[in-house]
PDB file of C-alpha atoms in Angstrom:
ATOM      1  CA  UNK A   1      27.355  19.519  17.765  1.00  0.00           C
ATOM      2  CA  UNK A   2      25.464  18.005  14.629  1.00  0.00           C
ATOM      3  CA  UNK A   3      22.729  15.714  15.326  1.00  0.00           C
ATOM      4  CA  UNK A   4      21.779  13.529  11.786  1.00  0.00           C
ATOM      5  CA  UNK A   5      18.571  11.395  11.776  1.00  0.00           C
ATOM      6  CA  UNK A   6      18.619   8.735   8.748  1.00  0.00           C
ATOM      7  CA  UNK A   7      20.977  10.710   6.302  1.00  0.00           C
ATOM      8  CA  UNK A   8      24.243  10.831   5.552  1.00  0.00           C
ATOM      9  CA  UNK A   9      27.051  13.588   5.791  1.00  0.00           C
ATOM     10  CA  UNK A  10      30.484  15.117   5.422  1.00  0.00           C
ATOM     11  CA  UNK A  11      32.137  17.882   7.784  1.00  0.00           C
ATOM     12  CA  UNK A  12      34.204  19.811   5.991  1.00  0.00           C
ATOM     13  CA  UNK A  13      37.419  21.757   7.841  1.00  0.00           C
ATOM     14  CA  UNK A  14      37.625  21.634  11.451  1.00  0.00           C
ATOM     15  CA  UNK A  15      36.368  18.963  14.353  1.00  0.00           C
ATOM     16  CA  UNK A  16      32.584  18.779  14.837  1.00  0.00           C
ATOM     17  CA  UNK A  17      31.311  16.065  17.369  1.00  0.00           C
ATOM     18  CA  UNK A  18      28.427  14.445  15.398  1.00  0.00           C
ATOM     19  CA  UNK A  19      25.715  12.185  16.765  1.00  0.00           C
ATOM     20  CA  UNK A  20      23.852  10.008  14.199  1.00  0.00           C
ATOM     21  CA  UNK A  21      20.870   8.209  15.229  1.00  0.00           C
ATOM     22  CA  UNK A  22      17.940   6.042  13.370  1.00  0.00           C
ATOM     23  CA  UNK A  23      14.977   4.831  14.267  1.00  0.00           C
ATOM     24  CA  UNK A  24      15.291   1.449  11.845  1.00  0.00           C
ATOM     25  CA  UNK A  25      17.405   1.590   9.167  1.00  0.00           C
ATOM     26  CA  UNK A  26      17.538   2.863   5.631  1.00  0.00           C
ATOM     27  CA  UNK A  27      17.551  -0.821   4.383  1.00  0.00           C
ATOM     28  CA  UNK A  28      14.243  -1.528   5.606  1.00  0.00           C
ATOM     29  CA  UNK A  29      12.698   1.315   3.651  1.00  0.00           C
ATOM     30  CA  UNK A  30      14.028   0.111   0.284  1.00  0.00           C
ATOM     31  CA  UNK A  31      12.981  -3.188   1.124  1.00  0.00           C
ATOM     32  CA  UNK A  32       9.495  -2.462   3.015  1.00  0.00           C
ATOM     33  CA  UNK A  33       8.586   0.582   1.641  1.00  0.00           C
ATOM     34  CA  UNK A  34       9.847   1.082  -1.958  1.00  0.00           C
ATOM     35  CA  UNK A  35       9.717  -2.894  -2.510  1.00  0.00           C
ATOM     36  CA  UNK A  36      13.241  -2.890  -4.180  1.00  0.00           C
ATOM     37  CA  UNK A  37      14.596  -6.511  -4.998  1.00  0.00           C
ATOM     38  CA  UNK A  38      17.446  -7.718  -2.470  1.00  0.00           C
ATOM     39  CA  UNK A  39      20.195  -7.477  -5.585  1.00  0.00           C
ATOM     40  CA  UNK A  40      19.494  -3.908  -6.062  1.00  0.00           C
ATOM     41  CA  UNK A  41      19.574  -2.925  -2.445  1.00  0.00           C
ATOM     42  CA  UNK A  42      23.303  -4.801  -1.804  1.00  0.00           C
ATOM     43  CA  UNK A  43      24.456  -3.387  -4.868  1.00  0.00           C
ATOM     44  CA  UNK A  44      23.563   0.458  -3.835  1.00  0.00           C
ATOM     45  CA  UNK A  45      24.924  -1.007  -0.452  1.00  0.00           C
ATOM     46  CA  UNK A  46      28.612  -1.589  -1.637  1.00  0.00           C
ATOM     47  CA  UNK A  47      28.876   1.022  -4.030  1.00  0.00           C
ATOM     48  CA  UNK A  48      27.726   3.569  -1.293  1.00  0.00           C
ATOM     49  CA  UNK A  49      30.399   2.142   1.236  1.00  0.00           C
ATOM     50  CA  UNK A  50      33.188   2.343  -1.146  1.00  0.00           C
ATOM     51  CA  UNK A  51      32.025   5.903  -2.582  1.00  0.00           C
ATOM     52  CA  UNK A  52      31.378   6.914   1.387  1.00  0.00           C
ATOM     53  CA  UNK A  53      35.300   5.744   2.736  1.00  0.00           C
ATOM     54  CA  UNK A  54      37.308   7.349   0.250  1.00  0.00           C
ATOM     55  CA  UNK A  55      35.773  10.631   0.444  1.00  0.00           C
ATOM     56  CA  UNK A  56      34.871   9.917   4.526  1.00  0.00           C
ATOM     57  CA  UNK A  57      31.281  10.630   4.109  1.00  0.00           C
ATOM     58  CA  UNK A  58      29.935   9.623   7.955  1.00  0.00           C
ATOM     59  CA  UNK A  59      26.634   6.653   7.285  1.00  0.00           C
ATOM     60  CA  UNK A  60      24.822   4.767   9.643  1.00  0.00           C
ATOM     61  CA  UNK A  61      24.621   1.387   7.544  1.00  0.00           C
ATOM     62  CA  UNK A  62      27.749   1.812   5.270  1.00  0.00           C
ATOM     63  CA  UNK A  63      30.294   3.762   6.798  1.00  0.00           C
ATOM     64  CA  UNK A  64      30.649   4.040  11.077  1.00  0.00           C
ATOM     65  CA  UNK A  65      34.171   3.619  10.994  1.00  0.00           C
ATOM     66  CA  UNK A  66      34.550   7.189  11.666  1.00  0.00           C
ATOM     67  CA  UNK A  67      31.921   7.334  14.233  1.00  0.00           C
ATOM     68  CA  UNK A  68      31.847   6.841  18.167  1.00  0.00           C
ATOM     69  CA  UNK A  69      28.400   5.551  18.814  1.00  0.00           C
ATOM     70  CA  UNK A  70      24.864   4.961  16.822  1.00  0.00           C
ATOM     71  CA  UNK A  71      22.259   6.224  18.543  1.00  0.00           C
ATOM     72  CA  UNK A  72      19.096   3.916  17.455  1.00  0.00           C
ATOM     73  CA  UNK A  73      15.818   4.094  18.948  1.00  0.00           C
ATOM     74  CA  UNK A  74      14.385   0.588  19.528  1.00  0.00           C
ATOM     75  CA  UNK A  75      16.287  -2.942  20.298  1.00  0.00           C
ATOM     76  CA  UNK A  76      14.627  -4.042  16.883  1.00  0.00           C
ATOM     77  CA  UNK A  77      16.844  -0.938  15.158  1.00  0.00           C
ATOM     78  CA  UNK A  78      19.801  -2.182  17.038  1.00  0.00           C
ATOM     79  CA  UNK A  79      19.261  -6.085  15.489  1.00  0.00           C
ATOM     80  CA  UNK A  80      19.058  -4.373  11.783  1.00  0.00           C
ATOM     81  CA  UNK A  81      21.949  -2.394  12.088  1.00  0.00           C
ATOM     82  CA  UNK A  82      24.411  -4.768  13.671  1.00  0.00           C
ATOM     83  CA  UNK A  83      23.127  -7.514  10.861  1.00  0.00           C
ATOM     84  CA  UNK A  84      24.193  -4.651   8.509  1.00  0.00           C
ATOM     85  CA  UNK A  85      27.534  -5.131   9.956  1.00  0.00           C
ATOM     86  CA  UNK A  86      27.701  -2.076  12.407  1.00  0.00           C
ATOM     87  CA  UNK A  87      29.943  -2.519  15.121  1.00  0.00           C
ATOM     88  CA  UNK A  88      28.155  -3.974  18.825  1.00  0.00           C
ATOM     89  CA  UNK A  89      30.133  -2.182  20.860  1.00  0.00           C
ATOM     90  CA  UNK A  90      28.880   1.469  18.687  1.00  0.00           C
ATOM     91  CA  UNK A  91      25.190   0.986  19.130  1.00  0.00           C
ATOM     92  CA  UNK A  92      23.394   2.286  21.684  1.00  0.00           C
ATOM     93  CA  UNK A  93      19.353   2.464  22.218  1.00  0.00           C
ATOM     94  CA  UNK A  94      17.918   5.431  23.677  1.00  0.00           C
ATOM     95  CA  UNK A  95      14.003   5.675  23.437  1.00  0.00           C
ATOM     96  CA  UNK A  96      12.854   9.073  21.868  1.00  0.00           C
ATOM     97  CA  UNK A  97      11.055  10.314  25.019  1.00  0.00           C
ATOM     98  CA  UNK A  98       7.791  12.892  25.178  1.00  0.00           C
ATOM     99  CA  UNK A  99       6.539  14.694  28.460  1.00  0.00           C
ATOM    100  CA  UNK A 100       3.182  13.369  30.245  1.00  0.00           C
ATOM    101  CA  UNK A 101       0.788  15.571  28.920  1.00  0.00           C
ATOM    102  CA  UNK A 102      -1.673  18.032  31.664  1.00  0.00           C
ATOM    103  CA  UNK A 103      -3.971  15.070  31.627  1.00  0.00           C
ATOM    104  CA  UNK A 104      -7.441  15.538  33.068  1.00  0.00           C
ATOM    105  CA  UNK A 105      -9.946  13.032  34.504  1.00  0.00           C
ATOM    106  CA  UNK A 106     -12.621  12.184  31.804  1.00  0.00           C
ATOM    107  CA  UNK A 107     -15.992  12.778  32.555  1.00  0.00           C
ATOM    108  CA  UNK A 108     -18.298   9.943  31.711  1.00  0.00           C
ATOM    109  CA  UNK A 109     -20.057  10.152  28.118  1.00  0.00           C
ATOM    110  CA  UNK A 110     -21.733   8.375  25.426  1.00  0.00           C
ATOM    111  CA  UNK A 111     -19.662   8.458  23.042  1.00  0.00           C
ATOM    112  CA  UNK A 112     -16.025   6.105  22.469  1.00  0.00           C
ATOM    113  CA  UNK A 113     -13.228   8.202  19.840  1.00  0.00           C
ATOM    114  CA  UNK A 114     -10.829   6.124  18.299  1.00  0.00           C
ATOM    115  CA  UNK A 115      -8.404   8.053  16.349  1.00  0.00           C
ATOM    116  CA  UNK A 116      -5.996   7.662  13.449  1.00  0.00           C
ATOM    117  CA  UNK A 117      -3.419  10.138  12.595  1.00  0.00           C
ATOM    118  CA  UNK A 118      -0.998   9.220   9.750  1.00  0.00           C
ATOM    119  CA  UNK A 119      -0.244  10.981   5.992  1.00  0.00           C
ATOM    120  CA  UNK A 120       0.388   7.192   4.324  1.00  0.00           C
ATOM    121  CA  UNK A 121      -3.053   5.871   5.281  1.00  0.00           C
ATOM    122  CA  UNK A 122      -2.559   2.705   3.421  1.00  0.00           C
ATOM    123  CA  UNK A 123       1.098   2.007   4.834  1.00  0.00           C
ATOM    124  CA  UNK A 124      -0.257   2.902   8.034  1.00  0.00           C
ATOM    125  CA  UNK A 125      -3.224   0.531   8.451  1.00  0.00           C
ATOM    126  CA  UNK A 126      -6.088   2.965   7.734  1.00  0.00           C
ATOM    127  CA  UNK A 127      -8.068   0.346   5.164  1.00  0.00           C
ATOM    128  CA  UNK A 128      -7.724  -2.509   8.165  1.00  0.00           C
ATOM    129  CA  UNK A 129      -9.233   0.269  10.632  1.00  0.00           C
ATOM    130  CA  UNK A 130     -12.042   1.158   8.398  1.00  0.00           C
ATOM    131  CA  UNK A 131     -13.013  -2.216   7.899  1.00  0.00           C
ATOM    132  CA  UNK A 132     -13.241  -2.609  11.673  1.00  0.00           C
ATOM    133  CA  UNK A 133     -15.040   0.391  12.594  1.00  0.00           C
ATOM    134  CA  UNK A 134     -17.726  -0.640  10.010  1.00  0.00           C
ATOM    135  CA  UNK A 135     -18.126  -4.024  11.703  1.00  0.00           C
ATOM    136  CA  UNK A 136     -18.076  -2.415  15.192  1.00  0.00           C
ATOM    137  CA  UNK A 137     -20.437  -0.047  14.105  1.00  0.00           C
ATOM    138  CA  UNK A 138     -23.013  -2.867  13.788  1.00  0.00           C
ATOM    139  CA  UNK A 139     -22.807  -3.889  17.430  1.00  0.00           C
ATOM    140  CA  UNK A 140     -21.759  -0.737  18.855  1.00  0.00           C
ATOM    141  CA  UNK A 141     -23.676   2.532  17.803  1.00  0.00           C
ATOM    142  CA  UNK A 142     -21.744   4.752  20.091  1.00  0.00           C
ATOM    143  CA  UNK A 143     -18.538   4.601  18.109  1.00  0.00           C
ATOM    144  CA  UNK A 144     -16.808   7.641  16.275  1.00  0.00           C
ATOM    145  CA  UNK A 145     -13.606   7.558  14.251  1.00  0.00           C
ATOM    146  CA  UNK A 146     -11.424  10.538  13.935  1.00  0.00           C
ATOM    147  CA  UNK A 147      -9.285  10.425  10.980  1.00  0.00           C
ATOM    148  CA  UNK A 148      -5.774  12.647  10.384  1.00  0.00           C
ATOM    149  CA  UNK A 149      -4.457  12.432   7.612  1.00  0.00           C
ATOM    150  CA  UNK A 150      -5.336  12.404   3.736  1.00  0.00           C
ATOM    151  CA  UNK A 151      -7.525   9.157   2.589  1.00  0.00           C
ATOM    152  CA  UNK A 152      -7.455   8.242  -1.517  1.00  0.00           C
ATOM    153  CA  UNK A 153     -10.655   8.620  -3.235  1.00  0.00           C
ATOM    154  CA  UNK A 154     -11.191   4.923  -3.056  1.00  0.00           C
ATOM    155  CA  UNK A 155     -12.112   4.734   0.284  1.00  0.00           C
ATOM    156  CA  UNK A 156     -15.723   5.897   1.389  1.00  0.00           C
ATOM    157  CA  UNK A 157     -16.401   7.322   4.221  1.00  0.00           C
ATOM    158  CA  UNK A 158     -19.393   8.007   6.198  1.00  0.00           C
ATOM    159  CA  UNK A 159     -19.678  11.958   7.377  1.00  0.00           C
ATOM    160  CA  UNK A 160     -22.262  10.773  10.416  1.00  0.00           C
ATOM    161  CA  UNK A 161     -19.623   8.874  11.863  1.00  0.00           C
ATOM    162  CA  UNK A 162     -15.838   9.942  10.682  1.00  0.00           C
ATOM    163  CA  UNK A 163     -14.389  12.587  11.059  1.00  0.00           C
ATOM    164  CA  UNK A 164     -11.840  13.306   8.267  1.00  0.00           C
ATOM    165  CA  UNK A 165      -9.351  16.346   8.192  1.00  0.00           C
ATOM    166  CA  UNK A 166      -6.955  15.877   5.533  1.00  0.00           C
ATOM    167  CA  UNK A 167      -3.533  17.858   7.796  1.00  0.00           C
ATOM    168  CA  UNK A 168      -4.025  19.427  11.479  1.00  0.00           C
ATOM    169  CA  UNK A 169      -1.834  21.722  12.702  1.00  0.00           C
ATOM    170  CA  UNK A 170       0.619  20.066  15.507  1.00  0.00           C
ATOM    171  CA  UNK A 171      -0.948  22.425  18.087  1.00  0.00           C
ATOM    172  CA  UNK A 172      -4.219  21.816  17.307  1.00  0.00           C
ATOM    173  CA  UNK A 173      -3.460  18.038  17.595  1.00  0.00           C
ATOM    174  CA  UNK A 174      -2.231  18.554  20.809  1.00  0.00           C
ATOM    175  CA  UNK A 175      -4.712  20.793  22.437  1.00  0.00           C
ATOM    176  CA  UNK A 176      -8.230  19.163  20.539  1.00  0.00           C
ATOM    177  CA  UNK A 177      -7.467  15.967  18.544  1.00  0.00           C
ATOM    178  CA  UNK A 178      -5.407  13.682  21.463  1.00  0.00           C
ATOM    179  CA  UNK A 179      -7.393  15.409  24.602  1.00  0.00           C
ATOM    180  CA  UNK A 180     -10.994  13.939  23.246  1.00  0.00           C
ATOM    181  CA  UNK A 181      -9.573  10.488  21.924  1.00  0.00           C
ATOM    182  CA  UNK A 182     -10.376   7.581  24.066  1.00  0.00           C
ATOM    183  CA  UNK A 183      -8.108   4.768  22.114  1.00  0.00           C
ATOM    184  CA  UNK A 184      -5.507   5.574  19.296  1.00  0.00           C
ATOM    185  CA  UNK A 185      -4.813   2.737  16.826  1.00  0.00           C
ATOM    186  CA  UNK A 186      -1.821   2.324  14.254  1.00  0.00           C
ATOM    187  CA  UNK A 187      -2.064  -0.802  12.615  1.00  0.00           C
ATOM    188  CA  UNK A 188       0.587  -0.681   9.712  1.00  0.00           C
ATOM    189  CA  UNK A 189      -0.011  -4.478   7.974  1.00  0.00           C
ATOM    190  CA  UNK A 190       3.934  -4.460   6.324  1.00  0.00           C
ATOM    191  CA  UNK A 191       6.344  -1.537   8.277  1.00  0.00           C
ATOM    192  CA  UNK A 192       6.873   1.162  10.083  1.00  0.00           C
ATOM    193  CA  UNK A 193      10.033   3.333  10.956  1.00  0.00           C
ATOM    194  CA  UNK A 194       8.650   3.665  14.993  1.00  0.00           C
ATOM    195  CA  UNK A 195       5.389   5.290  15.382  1.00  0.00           C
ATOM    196  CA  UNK A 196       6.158   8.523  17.311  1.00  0.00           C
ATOM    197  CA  UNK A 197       2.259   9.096  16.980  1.00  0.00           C
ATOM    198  CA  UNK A 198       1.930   6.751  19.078  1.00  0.00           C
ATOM    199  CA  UNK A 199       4.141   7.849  21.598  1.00  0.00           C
ATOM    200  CA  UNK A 200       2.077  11.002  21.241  1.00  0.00           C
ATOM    201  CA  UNK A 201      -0.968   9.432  21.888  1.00  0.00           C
ATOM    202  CA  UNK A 202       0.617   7.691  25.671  1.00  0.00           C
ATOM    203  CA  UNK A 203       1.396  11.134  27.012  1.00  0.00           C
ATOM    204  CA  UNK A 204      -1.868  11.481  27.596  1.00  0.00           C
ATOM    205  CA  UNK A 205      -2.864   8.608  28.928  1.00  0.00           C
ATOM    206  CA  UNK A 206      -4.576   7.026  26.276  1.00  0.00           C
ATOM    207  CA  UNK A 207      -4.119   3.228  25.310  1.00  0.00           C
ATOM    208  CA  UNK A 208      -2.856   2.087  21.347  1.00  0.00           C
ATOM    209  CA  UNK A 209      -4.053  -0.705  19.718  1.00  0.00           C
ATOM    210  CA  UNK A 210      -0.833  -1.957  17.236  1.00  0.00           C
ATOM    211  CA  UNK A 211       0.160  -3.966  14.723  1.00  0.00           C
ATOM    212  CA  UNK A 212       3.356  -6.589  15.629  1.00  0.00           C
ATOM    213  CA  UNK A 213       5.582  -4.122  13.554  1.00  0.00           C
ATOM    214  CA  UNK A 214       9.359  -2.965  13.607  1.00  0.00           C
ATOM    215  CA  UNK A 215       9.496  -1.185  16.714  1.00  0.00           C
ATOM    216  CA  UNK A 216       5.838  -1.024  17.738  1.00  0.00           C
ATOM    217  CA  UNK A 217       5.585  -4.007  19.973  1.00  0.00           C
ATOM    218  CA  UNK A 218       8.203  -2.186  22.162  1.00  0.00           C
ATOM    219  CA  UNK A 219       6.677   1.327  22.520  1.00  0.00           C
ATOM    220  CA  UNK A 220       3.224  -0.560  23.373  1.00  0.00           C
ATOM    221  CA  UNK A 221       3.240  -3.180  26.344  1.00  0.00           C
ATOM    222  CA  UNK A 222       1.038  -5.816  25.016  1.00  0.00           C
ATOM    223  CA  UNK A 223      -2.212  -5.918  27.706  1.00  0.00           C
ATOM    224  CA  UNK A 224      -1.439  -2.913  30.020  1.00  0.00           C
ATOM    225  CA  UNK A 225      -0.858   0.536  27.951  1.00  0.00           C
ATOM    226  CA  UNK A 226      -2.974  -1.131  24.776  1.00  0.00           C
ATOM    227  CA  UNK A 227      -3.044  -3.880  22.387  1.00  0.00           C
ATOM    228  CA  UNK A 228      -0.611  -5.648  20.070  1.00  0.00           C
ATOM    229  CA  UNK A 229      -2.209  -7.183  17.340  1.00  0.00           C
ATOM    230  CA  UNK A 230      -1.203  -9.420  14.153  1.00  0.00           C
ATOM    231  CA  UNK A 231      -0.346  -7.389  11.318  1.00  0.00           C
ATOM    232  CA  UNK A 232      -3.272  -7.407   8.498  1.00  0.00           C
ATOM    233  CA  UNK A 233      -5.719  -9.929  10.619  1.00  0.00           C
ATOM    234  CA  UNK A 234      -8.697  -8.048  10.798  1.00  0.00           C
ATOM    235  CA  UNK A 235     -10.582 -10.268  13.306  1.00  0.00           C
ATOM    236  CA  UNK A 236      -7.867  -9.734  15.369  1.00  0.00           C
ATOM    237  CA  UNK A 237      -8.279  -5.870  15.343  1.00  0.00           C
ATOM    238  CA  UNK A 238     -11.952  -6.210  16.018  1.00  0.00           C
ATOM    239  CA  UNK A 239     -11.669  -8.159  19.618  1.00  0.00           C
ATOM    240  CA  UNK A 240      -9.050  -6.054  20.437  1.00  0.00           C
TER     241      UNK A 240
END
Protein backbone atom coordinates (compact mmCIF):
# COMPACT_ATOMS: atom_id res chain seq x y z
CA UNK A 1 0.00 0.00 0.00
CA UNK A 2 1.31 3.65 -0.82
CA UNK A 3 -0.13 6.37 1.12
CA UNK A 4 0.70 10.08 -0.82
CA UNK A 5 -0.06 13.34 1.08
CA UNK A 6 -0.15 16.49 -1.43
CA UNK A 7 2.25 15.07 -4.20
CA UNK A 8 1.99 13.41 -7.10
CA UNK A 9 3.17 9.89 -8.41
CA UNK A 10 3.67 7.06 -10.87
CA UNK A 11 3.83 3.16 -10.03
CA UNK A 12 5.86 1.62 -12.19
CA UNK A 13 5.34 -2.45 -13.05
CA UNK A 14 2.94 -4.30 -11.08
CA UNK A 15 -0.54 -3.33 -9.04
CA UNK A 16 -0.03 -1.20 -5.92
CA UNK A 17 -3.30 -0.01 -4.11
CA UNK A 18 -2.54 3.72 -3.49
CA UNK A 19 -4.39 6.07 -1.17
CA UNK A 20 -3.93 9.83 -1.83
CA UNK A 21 -5.15 12.23 0.61
CA UNK A 22 -4.86 16.27 1.19
CA UNK A 23 -5.57 18.35 3.68
CA UNK A 24 -6.64 21.49 1.15
CA UNK A 25 -5.39 21.48 -2.03
CA UNK A 26 -2.27 22.37 -3.93
CA UNK A 27 -4.22 25.29 -5.60
CA UNK A 28 -4.68 27.10 -2.53
CA UNK A 29 -0.97 27.22 -1.82
CA UNK A 30 -0.09 28.87 -5.14
CA UNK A 31 -2.79 31.14 -4.66
CA UNK A 32 -2.56 31.82 -0.70
CA UNK A 33 0.78 31.15 -0.07
CA UNK A 34 3.08 31.88 -3.06
CA UNK A 35 0.52 34.73 -4.28
CA UNK A 36 0.68 33.45 -7.96
CA UNK A 37 -1.82 35.32 -10.38
CA UNK A 38 -5.01 33.10 -11.34
CA UNK A 39 -3.57 32.87 -15.24
CA UNK A 40 -0.46 31.29 -14.10
CA UNK A 41 -2.02 28.82 -11.75
CA UNK A 42 -4.74 27.44 -14.68
CA UNK A 43 -2.07 27.40 -17.04
CA UNK A 44 0.36 25.01 -14.78
CA UNK A 45 -3.18 23.42 -14.16
CA UNK A 46 -3.80 22.17 -17.82
CA UNK A 47 -0.44 21.58 -18.81
CA UNK A 48 0.02 19.30 -15.66
CA UNK A 49 -3.28 17.33 -16.53
CA UNK A 50 -2.34 16.73 -20.03
CA UNK A 51 1.48 15.92 -19.12
CA UNK A 52 -0.09 13.68 -16.00
CA UNK A 53 -2.78 11.39 -18.47
CA UNK A 54 -0.55 10.43 -21.09
CA UNK A 55 2.14 9.20 -18.99
CA UNK A 56 -0.71 8.14 -16.04
CA UNK A 57 0.98 10.05 -13.38
CA UNK A 58 -1.83 9.56 -10.30
CA UNK A 59 -2.78 13.73 -8.92
CA UNK A 60 -5.20 14.81 -6.60
CA UNK A 61 -6.33 18.10 -8.54
CA UNK A 62 -5.38 17.10 -12.18
CA UNK A 63 -5.53 13.59 -12.72
CA UNK A 64 -8.09 11.07 -10.36
CA UNK A 65 -9.23 9.26 -13.19
CA UNK A 66 -7.11 6.47 -12.19
CA UNK A 67 -7.95 6.66 -8.62
CA UNK A 68 -10.75 5.05 -6.33
CA UNK A 69 -11.24 7.59 -3.64
CA UNK A 70 -9.55 11.07 -2.28
CA UNK A 71 -9.04 10.98 1.04
CA UNK A 72 -9.27 14.86 2.23
CA UNK A 73 -9.25 15.96 5.66
CA UNK A 74 -11.85 18.72 6.23
CA UNK A 75 -15.42 19.41 4.37
CA UNK A 76 -13.68 22.80 3.31
CA UNK A 77 -10.86 20.39 1.36
CA UNK A 78 -13.70 18.46 -0.07
CA UNK A 79 -15.48 22.00 -1.56
CA UNK A 80 -11.85 22.91 -3.20
CA UNK A 81 -11.30 19.79 -4.73
CA UNK A 82 -14.66 19.01 -6.24
CA UNK A 83 -14.61 22.90 -7.63
CA UNK A 84 -11.29 21.65 -9.14
CA UNK A 85 -13.39 19.23 -10.93
CA UNK A 86 -12.70 15.99 -8.84
CA UNK A 87 -15.29 13.57 -9.03
CA UNK A 88 -18.23 13.69 -5.81
CA UNK A 89 -18.68 10.37 -5.65
CA UNK A 90 -14.30 9.92 -5.09
CA UNK A 91 -14.01 12.21 -2.14
CA UNK A 92 -14.20 11.19 1.08
CA UNK A 93 -13.39 13.23 4.52
CA UNK A 94 -11.75 11.50 7.23
CA UNK A 95 -10.44 13.81 10.12
CA UNK A 96 -6.65 13.16 10.90
CA UNK A 97 -7.26 11.88 14.47
CA UNK A 98 -4.63 12.14 17.69
CA UNK A 99 -5.04 10.11 21.05
CA UNK A 100 -6.29 12.06 24.35
CA UNK A 101 -3.23 12.77 25.93
CA UNK A 102 -2.51 11.33 30.05
CA UNK A 103 -4.10 14.58 31.05
CA UNK A 104 -3.79 15.64 34.67
CA UNK A 105 -5.91 17.99 36.81
CA UNK A 106 -4.18 21.47 37.02
CA UNK A 107 -3.37 22.74 40.18
CA UNK A 108 -4.36 26.31 40.73
CA UNK A 109 -1.52 29.03 39.97
CA UNK A 110 -0.73 32.50 39.19
CA UNK A 111 0.30 32.40 36.21
CA UNK A 112 -1.99 31.98 32.51
CA UNK A 113 0.50 30.31 29.33
CA UNK A 114 -0.67 30.95 26.06
CA UNK A 115 1.37 29.27 23.53
CA UNK A 116 2.29 29.53 19.86
CA UNK A 117 4.01 26.86 18.00
CA UNK A 118 4.50 27.41 14.23
CA UNK A 119 7.96 27.74 11.84
CA UNK A 120 6.04 30.57 9.42
CA UNK A 121 5.33 32.98 12.28
CA UNK A 122 4.03 35.59 10.01
CA UNK A 123 1.71 33.14 7.90
CA UNK A 124 0.71 31.78 11.07
CA UNK A 125 -0.56 34.83 12.99
CA UNK A 126 2.41 35.38 15.34
CA UNK A 127 2.57 39.49 14.66
CA UNK A 128 -1.50 39.57 15.49
CA UNK A 129 -0.61 37.50 18.80
CA UNK A 130 2.15 39.74 19.82
CA UNK A 131 0.21 42.68 19.43
CA UNK A 132 -2.38 41.18 21.76
CA UNK A 133 -0.29 39.91 24.43
CA UNK A 134 1.24 43.46 24.67
CA UNK A 135 -2.22 44.97 25.15
CA UNK A 136 -3.23 42.19 27.60
CA UNK A 137 -0.21 42.66 29.33
CA UNK A 138 -1.45 46.12 30.40
CA UNK A 139 -4.53 44.82 32.17
CA UNK A 140 -3.35 41.50 33.01
CA UNK A 141 0.20 41.13 34.65
CA UNK A 142 -0.07 37.44 35.10
CA UNK A 143 0.25 36.61 31.44
CA UNK A 144 3.21 34.59 29.78
CA UNK A 145 3.61 33.74 26.11
CA UNK A 146 5.47 30.73 25.00
CA UNK A 147 6.70 31.00 21.57
CA UNK A 148 7.83 27.81 19.09
CA UNK A 149 9.08 28.54 16.38
CA UNK A 150 11.70 31.03 14.72
CA UNK A 151 10.56 34.94 14.89
CA UNK A 152 12.43 37.53 12.15
CA UNK A 153 14.59 40.07 13.65
CA UNK A 154 11.88 42.61 13.25
CA UNK A 155 9.88 41.61 15.90
CA UNK A 156 10.96 42.49 19.60
CA UNK A 157 10.41 40.58 22.17
CA UNK A 158 10.43 40.95 25.80
CA UNK A 159 12.69 38.06 27.71
CA UNK A 160 10.56 38.83 31.20
CA UNK A 161 7.59 37.71 29.59
CA UNK A 162 8.17 35.37 26.26
CA UNK A 163 9.52 32.66 26.04
CA UNK A 164 11.16 32.08 22.61
CA UNK A 165 12.83 28.73 21.42
CA UNK A 166 13.55 28.92 17.89
CA UNK A 167 12.74 24.50 17.13
CA UNK A 168 11.72 21.97 20.10
CA UNK A 169 12.11 18.61 19.73
CA UNK A 170 8.51 16.78 19.14
CA UNK A 171 9.04 14.95 22.46
CA UNK A 172 9.90 17.67 24.33
CA UNK A 173 6.73 19.44 22.99
CA UNK A 174 4.80 16.77 24.11
CA UNK A 175 6.06 16.04 27.53
CA UNK A 176 6.92 20.12 28.66
CA UNK A 177 5.61 22.66 26.09
CA UNK A 178 1.58 21.39 25.71
CA UNK A 179 1.39 19.93 29.53
CA UNK A 180 2.06 23.68 31.09
CA UNK A 181 -0.02 25.65 28.36
CA UNK A 182 -3.31 26.88 29.53
CA UNK A 183 -4.74 28.26 25.94
CA UNK A 184 -3.03 27.61 22.47
CA UNK A 185 -3.76 30.21 19.76
CA UNK A 186 -3.21 29.97 15.84
CA UNK A 187 -4.44 32.89 14.27
CA UNK A 188 -3.20 32.68 10.54
CA UNK A 189 -4.77 36.29 9.01
CA UNK A 190 -4.71 34.74 5.02
CA UNK A 191 -4.38 30.49 5.08
CA UNK A 192 -3.64 27.58 6.43
CA UNK A 193 -3.37 23.90 5.09
CA UNK A 194 -5.30 22.50 8.64
CA UNK A 195 -3.53 23.23 11.76
CA UNK A 196 -2.54 19.79 13.13
CA UNK A 197 -0.93 21.92 16.05
CA UNK A 198 -3.89 22.54 16.97
CA UNK A 199 -5.21 19.27 17.07
CA UNK A 200 -2.14 18.71 19.21
CA UNK A 201 -2.94 21.19 21.53
CA UNK A 202 -6.99 19.43 22.15
CA UNK A 203 -5.47 16.14 23.22
CA UNK A 204 -4.76 17.58 26.14
CA UNK A 205 -7.47 19.31 26.98
CA UNK A 206 -6.56 22.65 26.30
CA UNK A 207 -8.87 25.24 24.43
CA UNK A 208 -7.56 27.18 20.82
CA UNK A 209 -8.30 30.46 20.06
CA UNK A 210 -8.49 30.56 15.81
CA UNK A 211 -8.65 32.48 13.05
CA UNK A 212 -11.96 31.76 10.51
CA UNK A 213 -9.39 29.92 8.18
CA UNK A 214 -9.52 26.92 5.63
CA UNK A 215 -10.18 24.16 7.83
CA UNK A 216 -9.78 25.74 11.26
CA UNK A 217 -13.32 26.64 12.05
CA UNK A 218 -14.00 22.84 11.82
CA UNK A 219 -11.24 21.37 14.07
CA UNK A 220 -12.30 24.19 16.74
CA UNK A 221 -16.10 24.33 17.86
CA UNK A 222 -16.67 27.96 18.09
CA UNK A 223 -17.61 28.62 22.15
CA UNK A 224 -17.03 25.12 23.69
CA UNK A 225 -13.33 23.65 22.87
CA UNK A 226 -12.05 27.55 22.16
CA UNK A 227 -12.57 30.51 20.10
CA UNK A 228 -13.04 31.32 16.42
CA UNK A 229 -12.07 34.60 15.62
CA UNK A 230 -11.98 37.00 12.39
CA UNK A 231 -8.93 36.63 10.55
CA UNK A 232 -6.44 39.81 11.08
CA UNK A 233 -9.02 41.79 13.59
CA UNK A 234 -7.00 42.30 16.43
CA UNK A 235 -9.73 43.56 18.81
CA UNK A 236 -11.31 40.57 18.12
CA UNK A 237 -8.33 38.41 19.37
CA UNK A 238 -8.08 40.48 22.49
CA UNK A 239 -11.85 39.73 23.95
CA UNK A 240 -11.46 36.44 22.97
Amino acid sequence: LVHVHSYSLKIEGGKIPIVISDSSSNYLFLRDYLNWPEWRIKAQFTLKKKLFSKFGVIDADTNLENGKKLVVFSKFAATVHKNLGAPVDKIEVIYPGLSSQNIQTKKAKKTVNILFVGIWFERKGGPQLLEAFKILLKKFKNLRLTIVGPIPKKFKISSLTIVQRDFVPRDELFKKFYPQADIFVLVPPKAEGFGFVVEEAQSFGIPAIVSRVYALPEIVKDGETGFVVRPSNLADLVEK
